[in-house]
Amino acid sequence: MQARVLKSTGNWYSVKGQDGVYYRCRIRGKLRTKGLKTTNPVAAGDFVEIQIEHEEEGNIASIVEILPRKNYIIRKSVNLSKEAQVVAANIDIAFLVVTVARPQTTTGFIDRFLVAANAYDIPVVLLFHKWDQYDLKEQTEALNLSHQYESVGFQAMKTSLVNGEGMSELRSIIQGKTVLFSGHSGVGKSSLIQHFIPDTRIKVGEISDWSEKGQHTTTFAEVFEMENDGYIIDTPGIKGFGLVDIPNEEIGLYFQEMFALLPQCKFNSCQHIEEPGCAVIQAVESGSIPSFRYDNYRSMLMDEDTKSPYRNG
Ligand SMILES: Nc1nc2c(ncn2[C@@H]2O[C@H](COP(=O)(O)OP(=O)(O)OP(=O)(O)O)[C@@H](O)[C@H]2O)c(=O)[nH]1
Ligand SMILES: [Mg+2]
Ligand SMILES: [Zn+2]
């Protein structure tokens, strides 16, 4: 029977079967994971094939196969082995929660996130959140920014939990999908999850990914179910996407508006730096590509360390 992995805790996995029943599972035998060297074979969000062991003693089953993943996010393992940990799989939408103030989200952060999501093949919707708390100047700034992201092809929304702005639209977008909320600490991710799934154990205002000693704690992602079909994955400790190693010459491919212009550059290997006949530089000069996007692209080329939105993510 097919099932969805909701949570993994060490060797045990909570899954929901197609029959609507929850099972506790262990892995039986060796699971094939096609060349990907990871510390955990099965992750939250995985679709798996299970075999029921016994129903009397609390629905125990075995995971016998992982179905092919549509996409997944990984992070470097906490131990020093080079292995990666699969954090979550099969994500339909990543909502990037952005606030222009209190706290401020920079476009440098946003663009690094968007590049990583693009590389992971995860569609992003930008939420300009806490709209209720902006003064006029901040509203103008947020509007400008959201229009600029829309102009390069992203969906952007105004949202607020205080006045309810955008919430019914957001709910209908999540319907039937598997989504996650990303963004800086304090932007409102937990509050949003709580809004859509009121009985989760996620606490608002709780700093989830650092232990009392200030160390990064290993926490597992968990899939929460919405009432009317829809899944929200909570990934404690991963506010951006952890591990994305993109060689310099490929970064431009993940800035979609630049990638679209590449065929019009004189050289098909153009990196849009100082090559003659570069269509991207022309588009930046004419204003059809926002200059901050281009600046962030250039700074990603220069700074190895900042390719990932969170260095420790
Ligand atoms: N004004 C306003 N405040 C909000 C809104 N949404 C959330 N908040 C507040 O923002 C603060 C931070 O919210 P959290 O949901 O804990 O933020 P988080 O993104 O989960 O933060 P971390 O877990 O640290 O990553 C809380 O005090 C929330 O009440 C909103 O729409 N408007
Ligand atoms: Mg939180
Ligand atoms: Zn070019």
Tab-separated table of C-alpha atoms and ligand atoms in Angstrom:
chain	number	residue	atom	x	y	z
A	1	MET	CA	0.000	0.000	0.000
A	2	GLN	CA	1.181	3.529	-0.723
A	3	ALA	CA	1.705	5.897	2.208
A	4	ARG	CA	3.046	9.384	2.979
A	5	VAL	CA	5.827	9.886	5.501
A	6	LEU	CA	4.756	12.522	8.021
A	7	LYS	CA	7.654	12.397	10.419
A	8	SER	CA	10.865	10.575	11.041
A	9	THR	CA	12.353	10.123	14.473
A	10	GLY	CA	15.498	8.076	14.334
A	11	ASN	CA	14.561	4.602	13.174
A	12	TRP	CA	10.801	5.018	13.366
A	13	TYR	CA	8.630	6.748	10.823
A	14	SER	CA	5.059	7.962	11.141
A	15	VAL	CA	3.202	7.470	7.898
A	16	LYS	CA	-0.347	7.884	6.705
A	17	GLY	CA	-1.559	5.097	4.473
A	18	GLN	CA	-3.842	5.465	1.505
A	19	ASP	CA	-6.456	3.818	3.703
A	20	GLY	CA	-6.380	6.911	5.930
A	21	VAL	CA	-4.823	4.950	8.787
A	22	TYR	CA	-1.633	6.055	10.562
A	23	TYR	CA	1.153	3.509	10.874
A	24	ARG	CA	4.429	3.372	12.715
A	25	CYS	CA	7.053	2.040	10.390
A	26	ARG	CA	10.557	0.753	10.275
A	27	ILE	CA	12.586	0.216	7.179
A	28	ARG	CA	12.830	-3.323	5.988
A	29	GLY	CA	15.778	-4.402	3.915
A	30	LYS	CA	17.913	-2.085	1.871
A	31	LEU	CA	16.163	0.800	0.210
A	32	ARG	CA	17.555	1.962	-3.070
A	33	THR	CA	18.256	5.700	-3.107
A	34	LYS	CA	19.821	6.201	-6.506
A	35	GLY	CA	23.312	7.514	-5.974
A	36	LEU	CA	22.341	10.022	-3.305
A	37	LYS	CA	24.509	9.493	-0.247
A	38	THR	CA	22.459	10.529	2.728
A	39	THR	CA	22.339	9.935	6.446
A	40	ASN	CA	18.616	9.249	6.304
A	41	PRO	CA	17.096	7.132	3.584
A	42	VAL	CA	13.526	8.291	4.164
A	43	ALA	CA	12.392	11.875	4.790
A	44	ALA	CA	9.240	13.764	5.701
A	45	GLY	CA	7.102	14.134	2.609
A	46	ASP	CA	8.288	10.951	0.974
A	47	PHE	CA	5.784	8.708	-0.716
A	48	VAL	CA	6.578	5.121	0.208
A	49	GLU	CA	5.297	1.613	-0.257
A	50	ILE	CA	4.498	-0.116	3.021
A	51	GLN	CA	3.616	-3.607	4.161
A	52	ILE	CA	1.457	-3.967	7.220
A	53	GLU	CA	3.046	-6.147	9.895
A	54	HIS	CA	0.405	-6.338	12.596
A	55	GLU	CA	-2.663	-4.273	13.176
A	56	GLU	CA	-3.402	-5.422	16.703
A	57	GLU	CA	-0.347	-3.876	18.318
A	58	GLY	CA	-0.846	-0.305	17.143
A	59	ASN	CA	-0.557	-0.464	13.379
A	60	ILE	CA	3.015	-1.437	12.756
A	61	ALA	CA	4.253	-1.587	9.175
A	62	SER	CA	7.442	-1.783	7.145
A	63	ILE	CA	8.651	0.638	4.529
A	64	VAL	CA	9.769	-1.479	1.610
A	65	GLU	CA	10.214	1.107	-1.135
A	66	ILE	CA	10.597	4.860	-1.642
A	67	LEU	CA	8.720	6.212	-4.618
A	68	PRO	CA	10.604	8.603	-6.908
A	69	ARG	CA	10.882	12.126	-5.472
A	70	LYS	CA	9.569	15.106	-7.395
A	71	ASN	CA	12.101	17.258	-5.520
A	72	TYR	CA	13.772	17.421	-2.129
A	73	ILE	CA	15.851	19.704	0.022
A	74	ILE	CA	18.991	18.603	1.791
A	75	ARG	CA	21.330	19.966	4.368
A	76	LYS	CA	24.819	19.082	5.382
A	77	SER	CA	24.908	16.521	8.064
A	78	VAL	CA	25.719	17.706	11.577
A	79	ASN	CA	28.532	15.210	11.895
A	80	LEU	CA	31.644	15.684	9.838
A	81	SER	CA	30.985	13.009	7.270
A	82	LYS	CA	30.304	14.491	3.888
A	83	GLU	CA	26.889	12.972	3.824
A	84	ALA	CA	23.818	15.093	3.475
A	85	GLN	CA	20.518	14.829	5.255
A	86	VAL	CA	17.332	14.894	3.222
A	87	VAL	CA	15.125	17.341	5.077
A	88	ALA	CA	11.901	17.089	3.146
A	89	ALA	CA	10.651	15.754	-0.147
A	90	ASN	CA	7.893	16.337	-2.677
A	91	ILE	CA	7.229	20.025	-2.083
A	92	ASP	CA	4.736	21.785	-4.376
A	93	ILE	CA	5.305	25.349	-3.189
A	94	ALA	CA	7.775	27.115	-0.911
A	95	PHE	CA	6.306	30.316	0.493
A	96	LEU	CA	9.066	32.772	1.194
A	97	VAL	CA	7.828	34.985	4.010
A	98	VAL	CA	9.271	38.462	3.581
A	99	THR	CA	8.953	41.484	5.848
A	100	VAL	CA	10.430	44.813	4.779
A	101	ALA	CA	10.750	45.889	8.420
A	102	ARG	CA	10.797	44.337	11.898
A	103	PRO	CA	12.681	42.237	10.822
A	104	GLN	CA	13.976	43.447	7.484
A	105	THR	CA	14.443	40.928	4.689
A	106	THR	CA	17.034	42.040	2.161
A	107	THR	CA	16.806	41.337	-1.562
A	108	GLY	CA	20.203	39.650	-1.216
A	109	PHE	CA	18.580	37.064	1.000
A	110	ILE	CA	15.497	36.771	-1.204
A	111	ASP	CA	17.495	36.252	-4.392
A	112	ARG	CA	19.784	33.659	-2.849
A	113	PHE	CA	16.719	31.805	-1.659
A	114	LEU	CA	15.104	32.010	-5.092
A	115	VAL	CA	18.224	30.673	-6.785
A	116	ALA	CA	18.395	27.757	-4.349
A	117	ALA	CA	14.695	26.980	-4.796
A	118	ASN	CA	15.110	27.104	-8.553
A	119	ALA	CA	18.051	24.712	-8.326
A	120	TYR	CA	15.948	22.402	-6.160
A	121	ASP	CA	13.083	22.703	-8.627
A	122	ILE	CA	10.696	24.069	-6.030
A	123	PRO	CA	8.282	26.850	-7.108
A	124	VAL	CA	8.244	29.893	-4.799
A	125	VAL	CA	5.470	32.318	-3.904
A	126	LEU	CA	6.593	35.481	-2.121
A	127	LEU	CA	4.488	36.555	0.847
A	128	PHE	CA	4.941	40.187	1.819
A	129	HIS	CA	3.774	39.529	5.325
A	130	LYS	CA	2.781	41.629	8.384
A	131	TRP	CA	1.294	44.142	5.957
A	132	ASP	CA	-0.749	45.567	8.843
A	133	GLN	CA	2.330	46.890	10.614
A	134	TYR	CA	3.797	48.961	7.784
A	135	ASP	CA	3.680	52.716	7.714
A	136	LEU	CA	3.108	54.449	4.392
A	137	LYS	CA	6.755	54.535	3.481
A	138	GLU	CA	7.189	50.835	4.230
A	139	GLN	CA	4.036	49.994	2.295
A	140	THR	CA	5.411	51.809	-0.741
A	141	GLU	CA	8.689	49.983	-0.397
A	142	ALA	CA	6.984	46.602	-0.076
A	143	LEU	CA	4.695	47.333	-3.029
A	144	ASN	CA	7.621	48.357	-5.217
A	145	LEU	CA	9.521	45.266	-4.301
A	146	SER	CA	6.598	42.934	-4.909
A	147	HIS	CA	5.947	44.545	-8.309
A	148	GLN	CA	9.563	44.087	-9.263
A	149	TYR	CA	9.475	40.416	-8.354
A	150	GLU	CA	6.232	40.029	-10.284
A	151	SER	CA	7.883	41.695	-13.269
A	152	VAL	CA	10.506	38.951	-13.379
A	153	GLY	CA	7.886	36.217	-13.115
A	154	PHE	CA	7.214	35.469	-9.459
A	155	GLN	CA	3.869	35.379	-7.747
A	156	ALA	CA	3.761	37.821	-4.838
A	157	MET	CA	1.049	38.396	-2.270
A	158	LYS	CA	0.257	40.858	0.527
A	159	THR	CA	-0.549	39.009	3.726
A	160	SER	CA	-1.373	39.745	7.334
A	161	LEU	CA	-2.620	37.639	10.184
A	162	VAL	CA	-3.711	40.741	12.065
A	163	ASN	CA	-6.214	41.994	9.485
A	164	GLY	CA	-6.614	38.750	7.537
A	165	GLU	CA	-5.332	40.176	4.279
A	166	GLY	CA	-4.571	37.474	1.695
A	167	MET	CA	-5.483	34.626	4.046
A	168	SER	CA	-8.389	33.115	2.115
A	169	GLU	CA	-6.411	33.286	-1.118
A	170	LEU	CA	-3.456	31.664	0.606
A	171	ARG	CA	-5.666	28.917	1.996
A	172	SER	CA	-6.986	28.109	-1.438
A	173	ILE	CA	-3.466	28.003	-2.884
A	174	ILE	CA	-2.394	25.493	-0.205
A	175	GLN	CA	-5.450	23.297	-0.791
A	176	GLY	CA	-4.415	19.914	-2.143
A	177	LYS	CA	-0.724	20.791	-2.088
A	178	THR	CA	2.372	20.196	0.008
A	179	VAL	CA	3.910	23.485	1.019
A	180	LEU	CA	6.463	24.958	3.359
A	181	PHE	CA	7.101	28.398	4.810
A	182	SER	CA	10.609	29.816	4.773
A	183	GLY	CA	12.123	33.118	5.800
A	184	HIS	CA	14.084	34.910	8.472
A	185	SER	CA	13.509	34.372	12.153
A	186	GLY	CA	10.564	36.408	13.386
A	187	VAL	CA	8.811	36.937	10.047
A	188	GLY	CA	5.813	34.852	11.091
A	189	LYS	CA	6.304	31.318	9.741
A	190	SER	CA	5.061	29.540	12.859
A	191	SER	CA	2.143	31.966	13.131
A	192	LEU	CA	1.090	31.135	9.579
A	193	ILE	CA	1.301	27.388	10.141
A	194	GLN	CA	-0.698	27.809	13.332
A	195	HIS	CA	-3.321	29.796	11.452
A	196	PHE	CA	-3.916	27.055	8.898
A	197	ILE	CA	-3.502	24.147	11.309
A	198	PRO	CA	-4.555	25.419	14.734
A	199	ASP	CA	-3.845	22.225	16.657
A	200	THR	CA	-0.174	21.915	15.759
A	201	ARG	CA	2.404	21.910	18.487
A	202	ILE	CA	4.369	24.657	16.762
A	203	LYS	CA	4.811	27.603	19.069
A	204	VAL	CA	4.708	31.189	17.927
A	205	GLY	CA	7.643	33.232	19.079
A	206	GLU	CA	9.575	30.105	19.911
A	207	ILE	CA	13.102	30.000	18.655
A	208	SER	CA	13.164	26.498	17.411
A	209	ASP	CA	16.540	25.754	15.986
A	210	TRP	CA	19.009	26.721	18.687
A	211	SER	CA	19.506	24.915	21.935
A	212	GLU	CA	19.999	26.747	25.218
A	213	LYS	CA	23.730	26.479	24.785
A	214	GLY	CA	23.412	28.266	21.476
A	215	GLN	CA	24.173	25.182	19.479
A	216	HIS	CA	22.414	24.112	16.380
A	217	THR	CA	20.137	21.272	17.318
A	218	THR	CA	19.176	18.470	15.013
A	219	THR	CA	15.481	18.602	14.561
A	220	PHE	CA	13.380	16.636	12.162
A	221	ALA	CA	10.966	18.042	9.697
A	222	GLU	CA	7.333	17.167	10.161
A	223	VAL	CA	4.400	17.136	7.801
A	224	PHE	CA	1.178	18.587	9.222
A	225	GLU	CA	-2.152	17.901	7.586
A	226	MET	CA	-4.676	20.620	6.863
A	227	GLU	CA	-8.316	19.804	7.418
A	228	ASN	CA	-9.391	19.925	3.779
A	229	ASP	CA	-6.522	18.201	2.048
A	230	GLY	CA	-3.252	20.024	2.110
A	231	TYR	CA	0.059	19.490	3.823
A	232	ILE	CA	2.372	21.971	5.494
A	233	ILE	CA	5.917	20.831	6.158
A	234	ASP	CA	7.614	22.419	9.128
A	235	THR	CA	11.381	22.339	8.845
A	236	PRO	CA	12.826	23.547	12.133
A	237	GLY	CA	16.272	25.003	11.725
A	238	ILE	CA	15.966	25.443	7.981
A	239	LYS	CA	14.823	28.928	7.224
A	240	GLY	CA	16.374	28.976	3.834
A	241	PHE	CA	17.548	26.011	1.876
A	242	GLY	CA	20.626	24.482	3.344
A	243	LEU	CA	22.972	22.978	0.901
A	244	VAL	CA	23.110	24.303	-2.604
A	245	ASP	CA	26.442	24.175	-4.316
A	246	ILE	CA	26.097	25.946	-7.595
A	247	PRO	CA	29.165	26.563	-9.734
A	248	ASN	CA	29.589	30.202	-10.758
A	249	GLU	CA	28.935	29.571	-14.407
A	250	GLU	CA	25.519	28.110	-13.559
A	251	ILE	CA	24.179	30.775	-11.212
A	252	GLY	CA	22.842	32.870	-14.090
A	253	LEU	CA	20.724	29.942	-15.210
A	254	TYR	CA	18.740	30.210	-11.994
A	255	PHE	CA	17.937	33.908	-12.386
A	256	GLN	CA	15.031	33.177	-14.679
A	257	GLU	CA	14.811	36.575	-16.383
A	258	MET	CA	18.535	36.423	-17.191
A	259	PHE	CA	18.313	32.840	-18.362
A	260	ALA	CA	15.488	33.854	-20.701
A	261	LEU	CA	17.736	36.443	-22.349
A	262	LEU	CA	20.769	34.193	-22.724
A	263	PRO	CA	19.909	33.198	-26.328
A	264	GLN	CA	20.102	36.897	-27.208
A	265	CYS	CA	23.580	37.350	-25.724
A	266	LYS	CA	26.336	37.295	-28.313
A	267	PHE	CA	28.095	34.393	-26.616
A	268	ASN	CA	26.122	31.355	-25.561
A	269	SER	CA	28.393	30.965	-22.534
A	270	CYS	CA	27.824	34.626	-21.550
A	271	GLN	CA	28.026	35.225	-17.811
A	272	HIS	CA	26.702	38.769	-18.228
A	273	ILE	CA	29.729	40.423	-16.710
A	274	GLU	CA	31.586	42.357	-19.355
A	275	GLU	CA	31.125	40.312	-22.483
A	276	PRO	CA	30.299	42.331	-25.584
A	277	GLY	CA	26.749	42.067	-26.881
A	278	CYS	CA	25.276	40.992	-23.540
A	279	ALA	CA	21.474	41.168	-23.641
A	280	VAL	CA	21.218	40.995	-19.846
A	281	ILE	CA	23.377	44.083	-19.298
A	282	GLN	CA	21.305	45.910	-21.898
A	283	ALA	CA	18.108	44.875	-20.095
A	284	VAL	CA	19.481	46.133	-16.781
A	285	GLU	CA	20.468	49.437	-18.397
A	286	SER	CA	17.057	49.877	-19.983
A	287	GLY	CA	15.381	49.028	-16.668
A	288	SER	CA	13.564	45.880	-17.779
A	289	ILE	CA	15.583	43.804	-15.303
A	290	PRO	CA	15.646	45.367	-11.814
A	291	SER	CA	19.192	46.458	-11.073
A	292	PHE	CA	19.107	44.932	-7.591
A	293	ARG	CA	18.596	41.505	-9.171
A	294	TYR	CA	21.669	42.001	-11.301
A	295	ASP	CA	23.686	43.324	-8.343
A	296	ASN	CA	22.710	40.285	-6.284
A	297	TYR	CA	23.690	38.029	-9.157
A	298	ARG	CA	27.096	39.686	-9.318
A	299	SER	CA	27.611	39.407	-5.590
A	300	MET	CA	26.724	35.711	-5.680
A	301	LEU	CA	29.403	35.212	-8.320
A	302	MET	CA	31.958	36.908	-6.135
A	303	ASP	CA	31.216	35.480	-2.753
A	304	GLU	CA	31.432	31.718	-2.407
A	305	ASP	CA	30.249	31.849	1.168
A	306	THR	CA	27.013	33.613	0.499
A	307	LYS	CA	25.670	31.296	-2.142
A	308	SER	CA	23.537	29.655	0.454
A	309	PRO	CA	21.001	31.987	2.061
A	310	TYR	CA	22.075	30.672	5.442
A	311	ARG	CA	25.663	29.682	5.926
A	312	ASN	CA	24.784	27.241	8.657
A	313	GLY	CA	21.361	26.476	7.258
B	1	LIG	N1	1.898	42.616	13.096
B	1	LIG	C1	1.943	41.331	12.757
B	1	LIG	N2	2.656	40.452	13.524
B	1	LIG	C2	2.696	39.161	13.140
B	1	LIG	C3	2.017	38.692	11.972
B	1	LIG	N3	2.279	37.368	11.852
B	1	LIG	C4	3.074	37.022	12.884
B	1	LIG	N4	3.326	38.095	13.673
B	1	LIG	C5	4.156	38.137	14.907
B	1	LIG	O1	5.542	38.003	14.577
B	1	LIG	C6	6.246	37.382	15.657
B	1	LIG	C7	7.096	36.244	15.166
B	1	LIG	O2	6.255	35.231	14.663
B	1	LIG	P1	6.689	33.693	14.529
B	1	LIG	O3	5.531	33.029	13.842
B	1	LIG	O4	7.108	33.135	15.822
B	1	LIG	O5	7.960	33.826	13.573
B	1	LIG	P2	8.837	32.647	12.931
B	1	LIG	O6	9.033	33.025	11.508
B	1	LIG	O7	8.230	31.331	13.203
B	1	LIG	O8	10.223	32.815	13.686
B	1	LIG	P3	11.330	31.680	14.018
B	1	LIG	O9	10.623	30.467	14.561
B	1	LIG	O10	12.264	32.320	14.990
B	1	LIG	O11	12.024	31.395	12.709
B	1	LIG	C8	5.187	36.945	16.661
B	1	LIG	O12	5.155	37.895	17.704
B	1	LIG	C9	3.889	36.977	15.863
B	1	LIG	O13	2.765	37.229	16.668
B	1	LIG	C10	1.251	39.641	11.201
B	1	LIG	O14	0.649	39.354	10.174
B	1	LIG	N5	1.283	40.948	11.641
B	2	MG	MG	8.926	29.655	14.287
B	3	ZN	ZN	24.930	38.088	-21.304
